JSON list of C-alpha atoms and ligand atoms in Angstrom, two decimals:
[
{"chain": "A", "resi": 1, "resn": "MET", "atom": "CA", "xyz": [52.61, -62.53, 9.33]},
{"chain": "A", "resi": 2, "resn": "TYR", "atom": "CA", "xyz": [50.70, -59.82, 11.19]},
{"chain": "A", "resi": 3, "resn": "VAL", "atom": "CA", "xyz": [46.94, -59.60, 11.73]},
{"chain": "A", "resi": 4, "resn": "LEU", "atom": "CA", "xyz": [45.66, -56.02, 11.28]},
{"chain": "A", "resi": 5, "resn": "ASP", "atom": "CA", "xyz": [42.56, -54.54, 12.88]},
{"chain": "A", "resi": 6, "resn": "SER", "atom": "CA", "xyz": [40.48, -51.73, 11.35]},
{"chain": "A", "resi": 7, "resn": "SER", "atom": "CA", "xyz": [42.48, -48.95, 12.99]},
{"chain": "A", "resi": 8, "resn": "ALA", "atom": "CA", "xyz": [45.66, -50.31, 11.42]},
{"chain": "A", "resi": 9, "resn": "PHE", "atom": "CA", "xyz": [44.17, -49.60, 7.98]},
{"chain": "A", "resi": 10, "resn": "ILE", "atom": "CA", "xyz": [42.83, -46.22, 9.08]},
{"chain": "A", "resi": 11, "resn": "ASN", "atom": "CA", "xyz": [46.19, -45.18, 10.57]},
{"chain": "A", "resi": 12, "resn": "GLU", "atom": "CA", "xyz": [48.22, -46.45, 7.61]},
{"chain": "A", "resi": 13, "resn": "TYR", "atom": "CA", "xyz": [50.13, -49.00, 9.65]},
{"chain": "A", "resi": 14, "resn": "HIS", "atom": "CA", "xyz": [53.10, -50.19, 7.63]},
{"chain": "A", "resi": 15, "resn": "THR", "atom": "CA", "xyz": [55.11, -53.37, 7.94]},
{"chain": "A", "resi": 16, "resn": "ASP", "atom": "CA", "xyz": [57.32, -55.40, 5.64]},
{"chain": "A", "resi": 17, "resn": "GLU", "atom": "CA", "xyz": [55.84, -58.58, 7.09]},
{"chain": "A", "resi": 18, "resn": "ARG", "atom": "CA", "xyz": [53.08, -60.41, 5.27]},
{"chain": "A", "resi": 19, "resn": "ILE", "atom": "CA", "xyz": [49.73, -59.25, 6.55]},
{"chain": "A", "resi": 20, "resn": "ALA", "atom": "CA", "xyz": [46.36, -60.80, 7.22]},
{"chain": "A", "resi": 21, "resn": "THR", "atom": "CA", "xyz": [42.97, -59.65, 8.44]},
{"chain": "A", "resi": 22, "resn": "ILE", "atom": "CA", "xyz": [39.38, -60.86, 8.48]},
{"chain": "A", "resi": 23, "resn": "PRO", "atom": "CA", "xyz": [36.59, -60.04, 5.98]},
{"chain": "A", "resi": 24, "resn": "LEU", "atom": "CA", "xyz": [34.52, -58.18, 8.62]},
{"chain": "A", "resi": 25, "resn": "VAL", "atom": "CA", "xyz": [37.18, -55.46, 8.84]},
{"chain": "A", "resi": 26, "resn": "GLN", "atom": "CA", "xyz": [36.43, -54.40, 5.27]},
{"chain": "A", "resi": 27, "resn": "GLU", "atom": "CA", "xyz": [32.89, -53.47, 6.28]},
{"chain": "A", "resi": 28, "resn": "GLU", "atom": "CA", "xyz": [34.20, -51.02, 8.90]},
{"chain": "A", "resi": 29, "resn": "LEU", "atom": "CA", "xyz": [36.37, -49.07, 6.49]},
{"chain": "A", "resi": 30, "resn": "GLU", "atom": "CA", "xyz": [35.49, -46.06, 4.38]},
{"chain": "A", "resi": 31, "resn": "GLY", "atom": "CA", "xyz": [37.28, -43.74, 1.98]},
{"chain": "A", "resi": 32, "resn": "GLU", "atom": "CA", "xyz": [41.07, -43.89, 1.97]},
{"chain": "A", "resi": 33, "resn": "ALA", "atom": "CA", "xyz": [41.19, -46.78, 4.42]},
{"chain": "A", "resi": 34, "resn": "ALA", "atom": "CA", "xyz": [38.84, -48.83, 2.22]},
{"chain": "A", "resi": 35, "resn": "TYR", "atom": "CA", "xyz": [41.03, -48.18, -0.83]},
{"chain": "A", "resi": 36, "resn": "ARG", "atom": "CA", "xyz": [44.06, -49.20, 1.20]},
{"chain": "A", "resi": 37, "resn": "PHE", "atom": "CA", "xyz": [42.35, -52.45, 2.17]},
{"chain": "A", "resi": 38, "resn": "ASP", "atom": "CA", "xyz": [41.50, -53.21, -1.46]},
{"chain": "A", "resi": 39, "resn": "ALA", "atom": "CA", "xyz": [45.05, -52.45, -2.60]},
{"chain": "A", "resi": 40, "resn": "LEU", "atom": "CA", "xyz": [46.55, -54.68, 0.08]},
{"chain": "A", "resi": 41, "resn": "GLU", "atom": "CA", "xyz": [44.12, -57.46, -0.72]},
{"chain": "A", "resi": 42, "resn": "GLY", "atom": "CA", "xyz": [45.13, -57.15, -4.36]},
{"chain": "A", "resi": 43, "resn": "SER", "atom": "CA", "xyz": [48.78, -57.48, -3.42]},
{"chain": "A", "resi": 44, "resn": "GLY", "atom": "CA", "xyz": [48.30, -60.71, -1.49]},
{"chain": "A", "resi": 45, "resn": "MET", "atom": "CA", "xyz": [46.92, -59.87, 1.97]},
{"chain": "A", "resi": 46, "resn": "HIS", "atom": "CA", "xyz": [45.54, -63.04, 3.54]},
{"chain": "A", "resi": 47, "resn": "LEU", "atom": "CA", "xyz": [41.85, -62.95, 4.52]},
{"chain": "A", "resi": 48, "resn": "HIS", "atom": "CA", "xyz": [41.37, -65.39, 7.37]},
{"chain": "A", "resi": 49, "resn": "ILE", "atom": "CA", "xyz": [38.11, -66.80, 8.67]},
{"chain": "A", "resi": 50, "resn": "PRO", "atom": "CA", "xyz": [38.58, -68.25, 12.16]},
{"chain": "A", "resi": 51, "resn": "GLU", "atom": "CA", "xyz": [36.90, -71.46, 13.25]},
{"chain": "A", "resi": 52, "resn": "ASP", "atom": "CA", "xyz": [33.78, -71.18, 15.40]},
{"chain": "A", "resi": 53, "resn": "ASN", "atom": "CA", "xyz": [35.36, -73.09, 18.26]},
{"chain": "A", "resi": 54, "resn": "THR", "atom": "CA", "xyz": [38.29, -70.65, 18.29]},
{"chain": "A", "resi": 55, "resn": "VAL", "atom": "CA", "xyz": [35.87, -67.72, 18.38]},
{"chain": "A", "resi": 56, "resn": "GLU", "atom": "CA", "xyz": [34.13, -69.32, 21.37]},
{"chain": "A", "resi": 57, "resn": "ARG", "atom": "CA", "xyz": [37.47, -69.78, 23.10]},
{"chain": "A", "resi": 58, "resn": "ILE", "atom": "CA", "xyz": [38.25, -66.08, 22.66]},
{"chain": "A", "resi": 59, "resn": "GLU", "atom": "CA", "xyz": [34.82, -65.15, 24.01]},
{"chain": "A", "resi": 60, "resn": "ARG", "atom": "CA", "xyz": [35.42, -67.28, 27.11]},
{"chain": "A", "resi": 61, "resn": "ALA", "atom": "CA", "xyz": [38.78, -65.63, 27.72]},
{"chain": "A", "resi": 62, "resn": "ALA", "atom": "CA", "xyz": [37.23, -62.17, 27.22]},
{"chain": "A", "resi": 63, "resn": "ARG", "atom": "CA", "xyz": [34.51, -62.98, 29.71]},
{"chain": "A", "resi": 64, "resn": "GLU", "atom": "CA", "xyz": [37.15, -63.98, 32.24]},
{"chain": "A", "resi": 65, "resn": "THR", "atom": "CA", "xyz": [39.09, -60.74, 31.83]},
{"chain": "A", "resi": 66, "resn": "GLY", "atom": "CA", "xyz": [35.90, -58.66, 31.88]},
{"chain": "A", "resi": 67, "resn": "ASP", "atom": "CA", "xyz": [36.46, -57.35, 28.36]},
{"chain": "A", "resi": 68, "resn": "LEU", "atom": "CA", "xyz": [33.71, -59.16, 26.47]},
{"chain": "A", "resi": 69, "resn": "THR", "atom": "CA", "xyz": [31.20, -56.30, 26.66]},
{"chain": "A", "resi": 70, "resn": "GLU", "atom": "CA", "xyz": [33.83, -53.95, 25.18]},
{"chain": "A", "resi": 71, "resn": "LEU", "atom": "CA", "xyz": [34.47, -56.16, 22.15]},
{"chain": "A", "resi": 72, "resn": "SER", "atom": "CA", "xyz": [32.59, -56.18, 18.85]},
{"chain": "A", "resi": 73, "resn": "GLU", "atom": "CA", "xyz": [32.16, -59.37, 16.86]},
{"chain": "A", "resi": 74, "resn": "THR", "atom": "CA", "xyz": [34.91, -58.07, 14.57]},
{"chain": "A", "resi": 75, "resn": "ASP", "atom": "CA", "xyz": [37.24, -57.58, 17.56]},
{"chain": "A", "resi": 76, "resn": "VAL", "atom": "CA", "xyz": [36.66, -61.11, 18.86]},
{"chain": "A", "resi": 77, "resn": "ARG", "atom": "CA", "xyz": [37.24, -62.61, 15.42]},
{"chain": "A", "resi": 78, "resn": "LEU", "atom": "CA", "xyz": [40.44, -60.61, 14.94]},
{"chain": "A", "resi": 79, "resn": "VAL", "atom": "CA", "xyz": [41.87, -62.02, 18.15]},
{"chain": "A", "resi": 80, "resn": "ALA", "atom": "CA", "xyz": [40.73, -65.48, 17.01]},
{"chain": "A", "resi": 81, "resn": "ALA", "atom": "CA", "xyz": [42.51, -65.03, 13.66]},
{"chain": "A", "resi": 82, "resn": "ALA", "atom": "CA", "xyz": [45.78, -64.01, 15.35]},
{"chain": "A", "resi": 83, "resn": "PHE", "atom": "CA", "xyz": [45.43, -66.97, 17.72]},
{"chain": "A", "resi": 84, "resn": "GLU", "atom": "CA", "xyz": [44.92, -69.46, 14.86]},
{"chain": "A", "resi": 85, "resn": "LEU", "atom": "CA", "xyz": [47.64, -68.01, 12.66]},
{"chain": "A", "resi": 86, "resn": "ASP", "atom": "CA", "xyz": [49.97, -67.82, 15.67]},
{"chain": "A", "resi": 87, "resn": "CYS", "atom": "CA", "xyz": [51.12, -64.33, 14.75]},
{"chain": "A", "resi": 88, "resn": "PRO", "atom": "CA", "xyz": [51.02, -60.86, 16.30]},
{"chain": "A", "resi": 89, "resn": "LEU", "atom": "CA", "xyz": [47.82, -58.82, 16.34]},
{"chain": "A", "resi": 90, "resn": "VAL", "atom": "CA", "xyz": [48.16, -55.16, 15.35]},
{"chain": "A", "resi": 91, "resn": "THR", "atom": "CA", "xyz": [45.70, -53.09, 17.35]},
{"chain": "A", "resi": 92, "resn": "ASP", "atom": "CA", "xyz": [45.43, -50.07, 19.63]},
{"chain": "A", "resi": 93, "resn": "ASP", "atom": "CA", "xyz": [42.26, -51.37, 21.22]},
{"chain": "A", "resi": 94, "resn": "TYR", "atom": "CA", "xyz": [42.82, -51.80, 24.92]},
{"chain": "A", "resi": 95, "resn": "ALA", "atom": "CA", "xyz": [40.25, -54.57, 25.47]},
{"chain": "A", "resi": 96, "resn": "MET", "atom": "CA", "xyz": [41.60, -56.57, 22.51]},
{"chain": "A", "resi": 97, "resn": "GLN", "atom": "CA", "xyz": [45.15, -56.20, 23.84]},
{"chain": "A", "resi": 98, "resn": "ASN", "atom": "CA", "xyz": [44.05, -57.45, 27.22]},
{"chain": "A", "resi": 99, "resn": "VAL", "atom": "CA", "xyz": [42.36, -60.56, 25.83]},
{"chain": "A", "resi": 100, "resn": "ALA", "atom": "CA", "xyz": [45.24, -61.25, 23.41]},
{"chain": "A", "resi": 101, "resn": "GLU", "atom": "CA", "xyz": [47.73, -61.20, 26.25]},
{"chain": "A", "resi": 102, "resn": "LYS", "atom": "CA", "xyz": [45.56, -63.55, 28.27]},
{"chain": "A", "resi": 103, "resn": "LEU", "atom": "CA", "xyz": [45.82, -66.02, 25.34]},
{"chain": "A", "resi": 104, "resn": "ASP", "atom": "CA", "xyz": [49.55, -65.45, 24.76]},
{"chain": "A", "resi": 105, "resn": "VAL", "atom": "CA", "xyz": [48.87, -63.74, 21.44]},
{"chain": "A", "resi": 106, "resn": "SER", "atom": "CA", "xyz": [51.49, -61.02, 21.00]},
{"chain": "A", "resi": 107, "resn": "VAL", "atom": "CA", "xyz": [50.34, -57.49, 20.21]},
{"chain": "A", "resi": 108, "resn": "GLU", "atom": "CA", "xyz": [51.88, -54.74, 18.12]},
{"chain": "A", "resi": 109, "resn": "VAL", "atom": "CA", "xyz": [50.49, -51.32, 18.86]},
{"chain": "A", "resi": 110, "resn": "ILE", "atom": "CA", "xyz": [49.91, -48.77, 16.11]},
{"chain": "A", "resi": 111, "resn": "ALA", "atom": "CA", "xyz": [50.20, -45.50, 17.96]},
{"chain": "A", "resi": 112, "resn": "ARG", "atom": "CA", "xyz": [50.22, -45.95, 21.70]},
{"chain": "A", "resi": 113, "resn": "GLU", "atom": "CA", "xyz": [52.39, -47.83, 24.13]},
{"chain": "A", "resi": 114, "resn": "GLY", "atom": "CA", "xyz": [51.16, -51.35, 24.78]},
{"chain": "A", "resi": 115, "resn": "ILE", "atom": "CA", "xyz": [50.22, -52.58, 28.18]},
{"chain": "A", "resi": 116, "resn": "SER", "atom": "CA", "xyz": [52.87, -54.64, 29.89]},
{"chain": "A", "resi": 117, "resn": "GLU", "atom": "CA", "xyz": [50.73, -57.07, 31.80]},
{"chain": "A", "resi": 118, "resn": "THR", "atom": "CA", "xyz": [47.20, -58.38, 31.76]},
{"chain": "A", "resi": 119, "resn": "ARG", "atom": "CA", "xyz": [44.98, -56.18, 33.82]},
{"chain": "A", "resi": 120, "resn": "GLU", "atom": "CA", "xyz": [42.20, -57.80, 35.76]},
{"chain": "A", "resi": 121, "resn": "TRP", "atom": "CA", "xyz": [39.21, -55.52, 35.98]},
{"chain": "A", "resi": 122, "resn": "LEU", "atom": "CA", "xyz": [37.37, -54.88, 39.19]},
{"chain": "A", "resi": 123, "resn": "PHE", "atom": "CA", "xyz": [33.64, -54.47, 39.36]},
{"chain": "A", "resi": 124, "resn": "GLN", "atom": "CA", "xyz": [32.24, -52.27, 42.08]},
{"chain": "A", "resi": 125, "resn": "CYS", "atom": "CA", "xyz": [28.72, -52.29, 43.42]},
{"chain": "A", "resi": 126, "resn": "ALA", "atom": "CA", "xyz": [26.94, -48.92, 43.23]},
{"chain": "A", "resi": 127, "resn": "GLY", "atom": "CA", "xyz": [24.92, -49.84, 46.33]},
{"chain": "A", "resi": 128, "resn": "CYS", "atom": "CA", "xyz": [27.12, -51.45, 48.97]},
{"chain": "A", "resi": 129, "resn": "GLY", "atom": "CA", "xyz": [30.50, -50.64, 47.43]},
{"chain": "A", "resi": 130, "resn": "ARG", "atom": "CA", "xyz": [31.78, -54.22, 47.46]},
{"chain": "A", "resi": 131, "resn": "GLU", "atom": "CA", "xyz": [34.29, -55.09, 44.75]},
{"chain": "A", "resi": 132, "resn": "PHE", "atom": "CA", "xyz": [34.23, -58.24, 42.65]},
{"chain": "A", "resi": 133, "resn": "ASP", "atom": "CA", "xyz": [36.76, -59.85, 40.33]},
{"chain": "A", "resi": 134, "resn": "GLU", "atom": "CA", "xyz": [34.02, -61.04, 38.00]},
{"chain": "A", "resi": 135, "resn": "ASN", "atom": "CA", "xyz": [31.17, -59.15, 36.47]},
{"chain": "A", "resi": 136, "resn": "HIS", "atom": "CA", "xyz": [27.64, -59.93, 37.59]},
{"chain": "A", "resi": 137, "resn": "ASP", "atom": "CA", "xyz": [24.37, -58.52, 36.29]},
{"chain": "A", "resi": 138, "resn": "ARG", "atom": "CA", "xyz": [23.54, -57.51, 39.84]},
{"chain": "A", "resi": 139, "resn": "CYS", "atom": "CA", "xyz": [25.46, -57.38, 43.09]},
{"chain": "A", "resi": 140, "resn": "PRO", "atom": "CA", "xyz": [25.03, -60.85, 44.66]},
{"chain": "A", "resi": 141, "resn": "VAL", "atom": "CA", "xyz": [24.89, -59.22, 48.09]},
{"chain": "A", "resi": 142, "resn": "CYS", "atom": "CA", "xyz": [22.52, -56.25, 47.73]},
{"chain": "A", "resi": 143, "resn": "GLY", "atom": "CA", "xyz": [21.20, -56.48, 44.14]},
{"chain": "A", "resi": 144, "resn": "SER", "atom": "CA", "xyz": [22.44, -53.09, 42.95]},
{"chain": "A", "resi": 145, "resn": "SER", "atom": "CA", "xyz": [24.16, -52.65, 39.58]},
{"chain": "A", "resi": 146, "resn": "LEU", "atom": "CA", "xyz": [27.90, -53.06, 39.17]},
{"chain": "A", "resi": 147, "resn": "SER", "atom": "CA", "xyz": [30.25, -50.82, 37.26]},
{"chain": "A", "resi": 148, "resn": "ARG", "atom": "CA", "xyz": [33.74, -51.52, 36.05]},
{"chain": "A", "resi": 149, "resn": "LYS", "atom": "CA", "xyz": [36.60, -49.65, 37.64]},
{"chain": "A", "resi": 150, "resn": "ASN", "atom": "CA", "xyz": [40.32, -49.65, 36.99]},
{"chain": "A", "resi": 151, "resn": "PRO", "atom": "CA", "xyz": [42.33, -51.43, 39.65]},
{"chain": "A", "resi": 152, "resn": "ALA", "atom": "CA", "xyz": [44.68, -49.00, 41.36]},
{"chain": "B", "resi": 1, "resn": "ZN", "atom": "ZN1", "xyz": [26.04, -54.49, 46.66]}
]
């Protein structure tokens, strides 16, 4: 079984595996993609609702990787569904891929190449230039704001 995110419906992702998604995805789809969702649901697509404690676990992992602010509630719940069903998550979303890999959830990409290893974000202070592994609201040294930067 594969868990599909919204972009998988929009980009007409096709697989012969059984597929699953979460009810929130339906609300993000319009037009052709919404019809596709309805058709797949009619032909046996599994709609999964993850447990709250799994959702919290995903949020903790996302906070650790620095991806939580990039993820919608739908994104977090999709990762949670793949985690509970123990099956691959189909997504092109970079932050979701990062969190999935942190949790040993395998990822199938729709269009792009996947990332090969979990990337730890760095957060750099706009004031003193110090870099931190974890995000803070303010730089603990000088109190300026932090911004996320890609590690080299
Ligand atoms: Zn600073």
